[in-house]
Coordinates of C-alpha atoms in Angstrom, one line a residue:
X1 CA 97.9 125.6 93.6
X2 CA 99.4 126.8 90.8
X3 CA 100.9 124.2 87.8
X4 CA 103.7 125.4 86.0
X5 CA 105.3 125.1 81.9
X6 CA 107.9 122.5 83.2
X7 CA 105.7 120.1 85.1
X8 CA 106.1 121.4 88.5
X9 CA 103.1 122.7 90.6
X10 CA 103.4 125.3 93.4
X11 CA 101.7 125.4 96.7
X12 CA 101.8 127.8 99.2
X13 CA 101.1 126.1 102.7
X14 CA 102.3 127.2 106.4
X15 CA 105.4 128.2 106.1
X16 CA 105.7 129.4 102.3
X17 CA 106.3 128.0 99.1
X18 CA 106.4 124.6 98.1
X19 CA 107.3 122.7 94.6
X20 CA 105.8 119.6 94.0
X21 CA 105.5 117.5 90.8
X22 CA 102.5 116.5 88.1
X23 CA 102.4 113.5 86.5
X24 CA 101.1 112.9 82.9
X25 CA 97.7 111.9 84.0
X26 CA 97.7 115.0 86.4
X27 CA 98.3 113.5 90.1
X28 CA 99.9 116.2 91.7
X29 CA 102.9 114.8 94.4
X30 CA 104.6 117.2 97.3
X31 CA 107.1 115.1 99.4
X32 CA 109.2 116.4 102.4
X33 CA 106.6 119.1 103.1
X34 CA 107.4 120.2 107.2
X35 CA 104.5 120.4 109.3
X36 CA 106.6 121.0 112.6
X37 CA 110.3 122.6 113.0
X38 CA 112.8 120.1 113.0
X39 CA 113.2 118.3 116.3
X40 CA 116.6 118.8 116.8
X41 CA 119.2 121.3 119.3
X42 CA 116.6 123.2 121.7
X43 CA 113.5 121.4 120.1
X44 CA 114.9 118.0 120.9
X45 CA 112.4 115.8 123.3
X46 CA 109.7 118.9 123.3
X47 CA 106.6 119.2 122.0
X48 CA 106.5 119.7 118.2
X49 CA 107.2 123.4 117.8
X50 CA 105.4 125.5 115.0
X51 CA 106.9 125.3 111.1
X52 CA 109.9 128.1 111.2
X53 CA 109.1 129.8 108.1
X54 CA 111.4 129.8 104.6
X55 CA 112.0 132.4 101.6
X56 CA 111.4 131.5 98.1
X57 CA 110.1 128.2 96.9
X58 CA 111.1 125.5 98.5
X59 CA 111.4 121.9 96.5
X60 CA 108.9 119.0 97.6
X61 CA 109.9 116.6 95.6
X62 CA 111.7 114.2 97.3
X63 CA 110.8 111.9 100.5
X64 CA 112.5 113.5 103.7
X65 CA 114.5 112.6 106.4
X66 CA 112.6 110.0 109.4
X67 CA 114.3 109.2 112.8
X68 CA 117.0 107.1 113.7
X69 CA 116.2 103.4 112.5
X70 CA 117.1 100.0 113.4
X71 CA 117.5 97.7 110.4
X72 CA 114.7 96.2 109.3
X73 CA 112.3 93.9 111.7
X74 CA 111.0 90.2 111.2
X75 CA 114.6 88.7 109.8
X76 CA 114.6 85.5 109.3
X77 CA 111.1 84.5 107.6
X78 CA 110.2 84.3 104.0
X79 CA 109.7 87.8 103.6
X80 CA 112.2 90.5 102.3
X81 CA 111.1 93.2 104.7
X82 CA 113.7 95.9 103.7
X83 CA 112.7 95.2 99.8
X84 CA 108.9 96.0 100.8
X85 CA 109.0 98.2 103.1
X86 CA 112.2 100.3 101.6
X87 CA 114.9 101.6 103.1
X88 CA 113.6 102.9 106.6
X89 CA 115.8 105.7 107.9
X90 CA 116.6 108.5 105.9
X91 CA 118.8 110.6 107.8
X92 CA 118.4 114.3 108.0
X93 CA 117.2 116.8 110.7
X94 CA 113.5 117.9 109.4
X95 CA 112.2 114.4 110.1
X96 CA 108.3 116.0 111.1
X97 CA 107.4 116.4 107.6
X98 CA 104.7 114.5 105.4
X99 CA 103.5 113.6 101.7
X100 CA 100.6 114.4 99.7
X101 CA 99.2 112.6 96.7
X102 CA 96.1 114.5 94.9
X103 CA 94.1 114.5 92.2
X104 CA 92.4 117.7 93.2
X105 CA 92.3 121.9 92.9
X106 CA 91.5 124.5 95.6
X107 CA 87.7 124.3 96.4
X108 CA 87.1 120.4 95.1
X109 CA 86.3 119.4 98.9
X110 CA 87.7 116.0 98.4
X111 CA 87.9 113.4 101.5
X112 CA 91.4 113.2 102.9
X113 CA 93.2 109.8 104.0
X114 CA 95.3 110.2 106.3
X115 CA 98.0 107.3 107.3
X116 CA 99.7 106.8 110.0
X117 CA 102.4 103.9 109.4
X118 CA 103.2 100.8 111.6
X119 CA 106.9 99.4 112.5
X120 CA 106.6 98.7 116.3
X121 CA 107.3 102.3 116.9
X122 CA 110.5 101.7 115.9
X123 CA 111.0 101.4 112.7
X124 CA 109.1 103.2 109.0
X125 CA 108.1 106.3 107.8
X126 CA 105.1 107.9 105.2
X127 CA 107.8 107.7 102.8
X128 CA 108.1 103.9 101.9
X129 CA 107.1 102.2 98.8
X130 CA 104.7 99.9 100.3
X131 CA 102.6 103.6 101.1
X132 CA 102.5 104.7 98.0
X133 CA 99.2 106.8 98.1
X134 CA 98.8 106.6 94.3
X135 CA 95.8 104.5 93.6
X136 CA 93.7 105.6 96.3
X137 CA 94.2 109.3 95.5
X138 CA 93.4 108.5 92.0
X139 CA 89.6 107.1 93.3
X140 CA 88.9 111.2 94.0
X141 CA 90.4 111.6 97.7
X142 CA 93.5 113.4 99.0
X143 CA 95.7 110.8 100.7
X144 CA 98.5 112.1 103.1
X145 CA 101.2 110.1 104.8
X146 CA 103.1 111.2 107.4
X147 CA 106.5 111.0 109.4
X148 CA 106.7 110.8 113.3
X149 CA 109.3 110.4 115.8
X150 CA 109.9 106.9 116.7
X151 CA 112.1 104.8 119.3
X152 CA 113.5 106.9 121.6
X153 CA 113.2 110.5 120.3
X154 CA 109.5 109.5 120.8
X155 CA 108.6 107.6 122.9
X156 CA 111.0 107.1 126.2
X157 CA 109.5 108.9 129.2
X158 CA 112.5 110.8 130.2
X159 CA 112.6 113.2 132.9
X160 CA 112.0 116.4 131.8
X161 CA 110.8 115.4 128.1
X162 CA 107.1 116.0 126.4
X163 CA 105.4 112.9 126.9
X164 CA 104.4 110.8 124.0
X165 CA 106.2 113.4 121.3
X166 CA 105.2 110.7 118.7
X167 CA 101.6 110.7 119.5
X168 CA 102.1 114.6 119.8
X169 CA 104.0 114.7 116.4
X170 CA 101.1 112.5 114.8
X171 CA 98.7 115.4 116.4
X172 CA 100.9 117.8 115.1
X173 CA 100.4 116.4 111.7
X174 CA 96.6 116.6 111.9
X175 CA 96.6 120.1 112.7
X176 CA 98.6 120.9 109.5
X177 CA 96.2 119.0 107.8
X178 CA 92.9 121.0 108.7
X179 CA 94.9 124.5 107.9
X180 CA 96.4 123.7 105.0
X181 CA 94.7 120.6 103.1
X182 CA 92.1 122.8 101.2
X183 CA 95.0 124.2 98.8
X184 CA 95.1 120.5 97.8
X185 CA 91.5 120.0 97.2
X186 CA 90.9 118.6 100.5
X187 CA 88.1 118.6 102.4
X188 CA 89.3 119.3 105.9
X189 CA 85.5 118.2 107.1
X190 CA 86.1 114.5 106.2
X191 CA 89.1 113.2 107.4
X192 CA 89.9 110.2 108.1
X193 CA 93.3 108.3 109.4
X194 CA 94.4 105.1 108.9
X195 CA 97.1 102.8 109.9
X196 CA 98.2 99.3 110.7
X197 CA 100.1 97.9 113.5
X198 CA 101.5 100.5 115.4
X199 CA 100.0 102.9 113.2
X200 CA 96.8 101.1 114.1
X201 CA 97.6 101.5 117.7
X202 CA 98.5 105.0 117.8
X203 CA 94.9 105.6 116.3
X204 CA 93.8 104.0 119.3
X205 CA 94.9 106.3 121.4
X206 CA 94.2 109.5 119.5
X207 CA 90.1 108.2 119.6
X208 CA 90.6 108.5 123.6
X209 CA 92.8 111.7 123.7
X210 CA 91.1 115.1 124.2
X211 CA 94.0 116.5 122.4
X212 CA 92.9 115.0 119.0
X213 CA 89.5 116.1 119.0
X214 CA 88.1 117.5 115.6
X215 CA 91.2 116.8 113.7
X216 CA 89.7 113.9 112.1
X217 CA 86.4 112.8 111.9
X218 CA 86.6 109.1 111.0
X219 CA 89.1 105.9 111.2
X220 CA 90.5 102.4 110.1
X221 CA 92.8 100.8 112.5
X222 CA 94.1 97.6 110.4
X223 CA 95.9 95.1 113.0
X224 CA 95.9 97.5 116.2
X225 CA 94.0 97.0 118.8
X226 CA 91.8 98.9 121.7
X227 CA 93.4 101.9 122.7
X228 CA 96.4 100.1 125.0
X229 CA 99.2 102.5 126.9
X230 CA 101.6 101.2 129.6
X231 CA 101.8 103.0 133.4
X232 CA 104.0 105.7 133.5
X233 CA 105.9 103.6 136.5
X234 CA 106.8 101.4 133.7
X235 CA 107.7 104.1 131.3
X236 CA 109.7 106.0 133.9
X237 CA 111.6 102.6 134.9
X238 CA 112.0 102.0 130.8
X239 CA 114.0 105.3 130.7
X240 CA 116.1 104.6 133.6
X241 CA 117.3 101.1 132.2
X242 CA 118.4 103.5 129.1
X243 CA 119.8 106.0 131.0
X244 CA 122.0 103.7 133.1
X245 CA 123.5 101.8 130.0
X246 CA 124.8 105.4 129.2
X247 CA 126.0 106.2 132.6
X248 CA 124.0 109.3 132.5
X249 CA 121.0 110.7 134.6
X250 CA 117.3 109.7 132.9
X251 CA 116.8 113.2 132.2
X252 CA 116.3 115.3 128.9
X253 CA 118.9 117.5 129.6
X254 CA 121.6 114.7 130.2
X255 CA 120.4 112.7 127.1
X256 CA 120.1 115.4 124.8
X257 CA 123.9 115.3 124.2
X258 CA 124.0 111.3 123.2
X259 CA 122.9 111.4 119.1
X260 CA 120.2 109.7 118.5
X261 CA 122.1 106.6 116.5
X262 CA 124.1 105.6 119.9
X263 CA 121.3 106.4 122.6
X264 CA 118.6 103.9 120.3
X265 CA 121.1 101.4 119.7
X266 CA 121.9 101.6 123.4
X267 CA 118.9 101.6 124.7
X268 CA 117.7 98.2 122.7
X269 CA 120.0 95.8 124.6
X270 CA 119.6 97.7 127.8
X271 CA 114.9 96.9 127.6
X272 CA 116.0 93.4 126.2
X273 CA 117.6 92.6 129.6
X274 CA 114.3 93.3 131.2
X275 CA 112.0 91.6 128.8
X276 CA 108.2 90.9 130.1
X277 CA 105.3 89.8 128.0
X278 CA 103.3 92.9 128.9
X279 CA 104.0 94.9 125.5
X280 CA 104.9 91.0 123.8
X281 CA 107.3 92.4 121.2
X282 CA 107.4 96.4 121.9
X283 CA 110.4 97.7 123.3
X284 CA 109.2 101.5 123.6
X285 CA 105.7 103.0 122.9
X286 CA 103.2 105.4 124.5
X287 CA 102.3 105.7 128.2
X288 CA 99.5 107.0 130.2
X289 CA 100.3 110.8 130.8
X290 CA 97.0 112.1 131.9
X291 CA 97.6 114.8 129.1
X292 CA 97.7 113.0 125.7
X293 CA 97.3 109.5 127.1
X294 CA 94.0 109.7 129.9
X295 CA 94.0 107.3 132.6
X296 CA 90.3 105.6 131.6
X297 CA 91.1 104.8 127.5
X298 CA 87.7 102.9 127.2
X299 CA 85.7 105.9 129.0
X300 CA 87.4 108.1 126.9
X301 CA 86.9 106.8 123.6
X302 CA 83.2 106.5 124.3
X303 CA 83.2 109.8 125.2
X304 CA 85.1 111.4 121.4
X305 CA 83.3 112.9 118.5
X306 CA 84.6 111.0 116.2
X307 CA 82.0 109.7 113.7
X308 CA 82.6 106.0 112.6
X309 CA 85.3 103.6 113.1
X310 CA 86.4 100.2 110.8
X311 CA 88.4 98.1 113.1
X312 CA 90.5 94.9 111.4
X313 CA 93.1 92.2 111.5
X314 CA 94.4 89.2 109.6
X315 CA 93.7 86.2 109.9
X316 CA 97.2 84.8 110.7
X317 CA 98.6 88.0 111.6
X318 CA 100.8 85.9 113.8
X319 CA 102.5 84.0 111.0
X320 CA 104.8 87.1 110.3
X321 CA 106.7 86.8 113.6
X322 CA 106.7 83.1 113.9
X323 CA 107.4 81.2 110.7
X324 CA 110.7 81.1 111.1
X325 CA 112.2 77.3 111.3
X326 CA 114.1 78.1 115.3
X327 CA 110.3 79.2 116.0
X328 CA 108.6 76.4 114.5
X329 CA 110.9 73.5 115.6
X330 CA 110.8 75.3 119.5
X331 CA 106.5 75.1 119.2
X332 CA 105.0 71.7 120.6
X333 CA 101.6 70.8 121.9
X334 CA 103.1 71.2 125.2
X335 CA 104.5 74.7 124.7
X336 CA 101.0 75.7 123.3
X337 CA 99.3 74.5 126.2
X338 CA 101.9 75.9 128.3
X339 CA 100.6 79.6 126.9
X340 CA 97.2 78.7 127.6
X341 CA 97.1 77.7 130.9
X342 CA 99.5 80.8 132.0
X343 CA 97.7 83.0 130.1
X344 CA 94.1 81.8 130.3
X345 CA 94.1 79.5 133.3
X346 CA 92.9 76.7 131.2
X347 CA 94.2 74.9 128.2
X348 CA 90.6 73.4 126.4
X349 CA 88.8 74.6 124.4
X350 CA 91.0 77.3 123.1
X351 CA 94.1 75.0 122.6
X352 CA 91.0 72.8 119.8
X353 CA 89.6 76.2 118.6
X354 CA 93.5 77.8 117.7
X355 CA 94.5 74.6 116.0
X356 CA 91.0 74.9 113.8
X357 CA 91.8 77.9 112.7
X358 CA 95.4 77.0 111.5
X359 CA 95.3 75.7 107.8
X360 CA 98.7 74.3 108.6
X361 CA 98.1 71.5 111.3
X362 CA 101.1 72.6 113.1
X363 CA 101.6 73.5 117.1
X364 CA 103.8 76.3 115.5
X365 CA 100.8 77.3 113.5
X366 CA 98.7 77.1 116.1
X367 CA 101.3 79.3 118.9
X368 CA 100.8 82.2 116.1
X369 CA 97.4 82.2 116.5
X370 CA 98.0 82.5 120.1
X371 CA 99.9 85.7 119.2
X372 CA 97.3 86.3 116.7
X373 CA 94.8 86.5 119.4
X374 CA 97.0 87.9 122.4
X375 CA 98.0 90.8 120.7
X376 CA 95.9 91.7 118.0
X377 CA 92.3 89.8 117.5
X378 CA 91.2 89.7 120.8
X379 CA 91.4 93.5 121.8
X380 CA 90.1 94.9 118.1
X381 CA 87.3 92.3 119.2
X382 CA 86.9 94.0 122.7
X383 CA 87.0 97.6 121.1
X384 CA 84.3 96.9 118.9
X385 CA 82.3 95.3 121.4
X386 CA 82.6 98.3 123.4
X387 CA 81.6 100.9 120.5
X388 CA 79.0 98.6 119.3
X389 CA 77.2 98.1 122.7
X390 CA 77.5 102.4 122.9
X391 CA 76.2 102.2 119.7
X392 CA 78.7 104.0 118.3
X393 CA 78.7 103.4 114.3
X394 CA 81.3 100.8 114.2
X395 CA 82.1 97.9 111.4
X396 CA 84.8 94.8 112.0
X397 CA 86.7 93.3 109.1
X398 CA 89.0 90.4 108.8
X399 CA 91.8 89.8 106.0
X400 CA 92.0 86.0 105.2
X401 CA 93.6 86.3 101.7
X402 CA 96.0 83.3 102.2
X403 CA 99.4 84.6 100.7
X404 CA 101.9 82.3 98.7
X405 CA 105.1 83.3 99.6
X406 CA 107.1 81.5 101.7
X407 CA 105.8 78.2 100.0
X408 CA 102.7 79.2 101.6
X409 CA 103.2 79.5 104.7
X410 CA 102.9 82.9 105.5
X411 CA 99.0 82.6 104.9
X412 CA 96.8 85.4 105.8
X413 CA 100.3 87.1 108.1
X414 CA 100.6 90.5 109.4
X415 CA 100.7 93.4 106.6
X416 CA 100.0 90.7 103.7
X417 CA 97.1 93.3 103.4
X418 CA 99.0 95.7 102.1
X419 CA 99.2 95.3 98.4
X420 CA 94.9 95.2 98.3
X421 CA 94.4 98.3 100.5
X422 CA 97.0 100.6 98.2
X423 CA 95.8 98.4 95.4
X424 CA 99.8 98.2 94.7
X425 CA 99.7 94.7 93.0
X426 CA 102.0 95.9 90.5
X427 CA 105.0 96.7 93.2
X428 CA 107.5 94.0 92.2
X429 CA 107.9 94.3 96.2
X430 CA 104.5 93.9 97.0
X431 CA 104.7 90.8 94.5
X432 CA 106.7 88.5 97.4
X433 CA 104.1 89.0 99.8
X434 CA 101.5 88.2 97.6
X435 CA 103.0 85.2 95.7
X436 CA 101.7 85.1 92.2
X437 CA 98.6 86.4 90.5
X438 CA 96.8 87.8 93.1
X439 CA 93.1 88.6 92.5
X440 CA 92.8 92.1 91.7
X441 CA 89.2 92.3 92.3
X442 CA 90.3 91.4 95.9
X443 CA 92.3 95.0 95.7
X444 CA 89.7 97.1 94.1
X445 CA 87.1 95.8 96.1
X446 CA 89.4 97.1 99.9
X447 CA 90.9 100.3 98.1
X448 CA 87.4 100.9 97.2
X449 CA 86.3 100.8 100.4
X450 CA 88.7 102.5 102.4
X451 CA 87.9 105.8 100.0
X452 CA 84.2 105.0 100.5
X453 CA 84.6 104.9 104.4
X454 CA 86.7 108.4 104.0
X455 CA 84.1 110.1 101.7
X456 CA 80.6 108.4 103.0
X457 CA 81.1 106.9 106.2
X458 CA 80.1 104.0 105.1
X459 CA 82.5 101.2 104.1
X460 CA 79.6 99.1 102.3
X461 CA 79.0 96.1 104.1
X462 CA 76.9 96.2 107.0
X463 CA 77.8 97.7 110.6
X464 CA 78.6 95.4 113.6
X465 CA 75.6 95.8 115.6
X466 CA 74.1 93.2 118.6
X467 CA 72.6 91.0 118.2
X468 CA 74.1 90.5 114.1
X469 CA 77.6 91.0 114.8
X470 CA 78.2 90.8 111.4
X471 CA 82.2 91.6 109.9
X472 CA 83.7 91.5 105.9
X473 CA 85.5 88.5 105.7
X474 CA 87.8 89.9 102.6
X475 CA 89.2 86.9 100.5
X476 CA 89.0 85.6 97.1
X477 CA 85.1 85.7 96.9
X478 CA 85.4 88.5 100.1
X479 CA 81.4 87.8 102.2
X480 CA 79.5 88.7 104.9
X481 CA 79.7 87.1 108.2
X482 CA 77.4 87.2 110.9
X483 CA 79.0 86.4 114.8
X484 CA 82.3 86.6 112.9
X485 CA 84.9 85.1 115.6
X486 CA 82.3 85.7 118.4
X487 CA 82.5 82.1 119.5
X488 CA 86.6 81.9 119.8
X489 CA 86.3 85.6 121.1
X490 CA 84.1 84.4 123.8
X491 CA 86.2 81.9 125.0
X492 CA 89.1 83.9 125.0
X493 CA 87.5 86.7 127.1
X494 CA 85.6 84.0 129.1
X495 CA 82.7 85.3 128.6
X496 CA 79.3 84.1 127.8

């Protein structure tokens, strides 16, 4: 890299030339950098095609563009998602591009973070405000975020199309990353992705796909879950239901002439008409392909090279999606125990242990630990039981910071992590999730150690091991716990 008299530094990456900015303290910033050619005309629904190359020097100093968006998800509850998360789409045909924050020069071997961003694969980008890499580049790593295709350009199965092009674009991503991250002082030994949510999920996947291997080399996956993909029946039949709203054939070549606004917006209403509980609240996402996606996830993730993984979730992750007054007036005891029995065959003693858990005594509260549990704690639980009996290096986390916003009832919901793991306390966004003074030591302490974990491989509390079991419970005064959630994870599963 090269800095310049007017506060501009130059890089030259795959591609050519780019111009990114330097701060006063140094942090150097590229946005908008391409890592793929943009997925548009010819390249639309293929595989992401090589960078095409540019003359001169070519500015990186603003966020770029990000697929098609819906507005913002989660109306309705305390939360200002849009004011958090920013303003989602940015339109714009070079959408496969990412962002790099770094402290660092040529040659200073650095360990890389890597996110992958959440959003139901739907909705956000590596561009929003609640991503800012700042503060974790400034503890001595590179930090990258990055943009994939979402909704429809990326994940419906139509005839004809790449399978899972989000997943591919995320791959794509990697792959830029281990040519190019050394001109940033990255070293492209130690990489490690993270993500929450979908983000989460999608690392999932890459730990079981053969396509992925060596691009990274360790993980967190905050609020995902075991690597999870539906049948490509399902897909196919997903596409279909699209296709027919338009009137058109389910095929690439007949849907590449709908823009991508109309054919997302159309295909929305079309899944909602055929709404199961198999995917809860995902409309679109990967499928098994054989190719990215292998038929036998758990055998496959066993079988990667990748050297440690932190697996988490929040407490009342489920909190986000139902704290909404329709929601809690429709929950009762007997739509609880409704849940149960169709879900688990039985109604004790989970209905006693989901209500124990709740800090709010509410059958509302307690349905969102259902949630909680169907979707997000009880398959990070199962992953980690896999590794850990493999004895693969693995450590399990749980986020119980209880928020204040939304006069406290948001508690320990999905993505109230967020302002601890950037430590991003200071974001007047980040503020509403947090409600007011937030313990910083609570910030340092997870920033901290997701650096650590990228550099060390070792996140600095002990691994999750048989018989221990011990997770970080991160809170206030963060601890410790051995058997963390193994007796409500036992129940849940059944087993003994």
């Amino acid at each position: 890299m090269q800095i310049t008299p007017y506060g501009s530094v130059l890089a030259d990456v795959t591609g050519g030339r780019i111009v990114g900015l330097v701060e006063n303290d140094g942090m150097k910033i590229f946005r908008g950098v391409p890592y793929a050619a943009a997925p548009y005309g010819a390249n639309r629904f293929r595989e992401p095609r090589p960078v095409e190359p540019w003359d001169g020097e070519r500015d990186a100093t603003t966020f770029g563009p990000s697929t098609y968006q819906i507005e913002p998800l989660f109306r309705g509850h305390g939360f200002n998602y849009r004011s958090i998360m920013g303003p989602g789409w940015r339109p714009g045909d070079e959408t496969l591009n990412l962002n790099i924050w770094t402290p660092g020069e040529a040659g200073d071997d650095l360990p890389v973070l890597v996110h992958i961003h959440g959003g139901a694969f739907l909705t956000g980008n590596g561009g929003l405000p609640a991503y800012d890499g700042r503060h974790l580049a400034e503890r001595g790593a590179v930090y990258v975020s990055i943009h994939y295709r979402t909704g429809t350009e990326g994940f419906a199965a139509f005839e004809g199309a790449a399978t899972n092009r989000g997943l591919r674009d995320q791959i794509a991503a990697l792959a830029w990353v281990q040519e190019n991250i050394a001109v940033f002082g990255g070293d492209p030994g130690r990489v490690m992705v993270h993500g929450e949510s979908a983000g989460g999920m999608s690392i999932a996947l890459l730990l079981a796909s053969p396509a992925a291997d060596g691009l990274f080399h360790r993980a967190i996956i905050q609020s995902g879950s075991s690597p999870m993909a539906e049948g490509p029946e399902r897909a196919a039949d997903r596409a279909r239901r699209i296709a027919e709203a338009l009137g058109l054939a389910p095929t690439a070549e007949a849907l590449s002439a709908v823009d991508q606004r109309t054919l997302l917006d159309t295909a929305l209403p079309a899944l909602a008409e055929h709404h199961d509980d198999q995917w809860g609240t995902l409309a679109l996402g990967p499928w098994i392909d054989d190719d990215i996606v292998p038929v036998d996830l758990d055998a496959a993730m066993l079988d990667r090279p990748v050297r440690g993984t932190v697996w988490g979730t929040n407490r009342d992750e489920g909190n986000l999606f139902l704290i909404t007054p329709d929601s809690m007036a429709a929950a009762t005891e007997e739509t609880l125990a409704g849940y149960l029995l169709a879900s688990h065959g039985a109604v004790e003693p989970l209905r006693t242990m989901l209500l124990g858990r709740t800090r709010i005594h509410e059958p509302g509260m307690a349905m969102a630990q259902h949630l909680t549990w169907t979707i997000f704690t009880g398959p990070t639980m199962t992953a980690v039981d896999q590794l850990a009996r493999a004895g693969r290096p693995t450590w399990l986390y749980r986020f119980d910071y209880a928020s204040r916003a939304d006069d406290g009832r948001a508690q320990a919901a999905h993505m109230t992590e967020f302002p601890f793991v950037w430590d991003n306390l200071d974001s007047p966004a980040h503020r509403q999730m947090t409600g007011p003074n937030p313990p910083q030591r609570l910030a340092t302490e997870m920033a901290d150690a997701w650096v650590r974990f990228a550099a060390t491989g070792d996140p600095g509390w002990p691994a999750f091991t048989d018989p221990e079991r011990i997770g970080r419970v991160f809170d206030t005064t963060s601890r410790d716990e051995p058997g963390l959630d193994q007796e409500l994870w036992r129940a849940w599963t059944g087993r003994d």
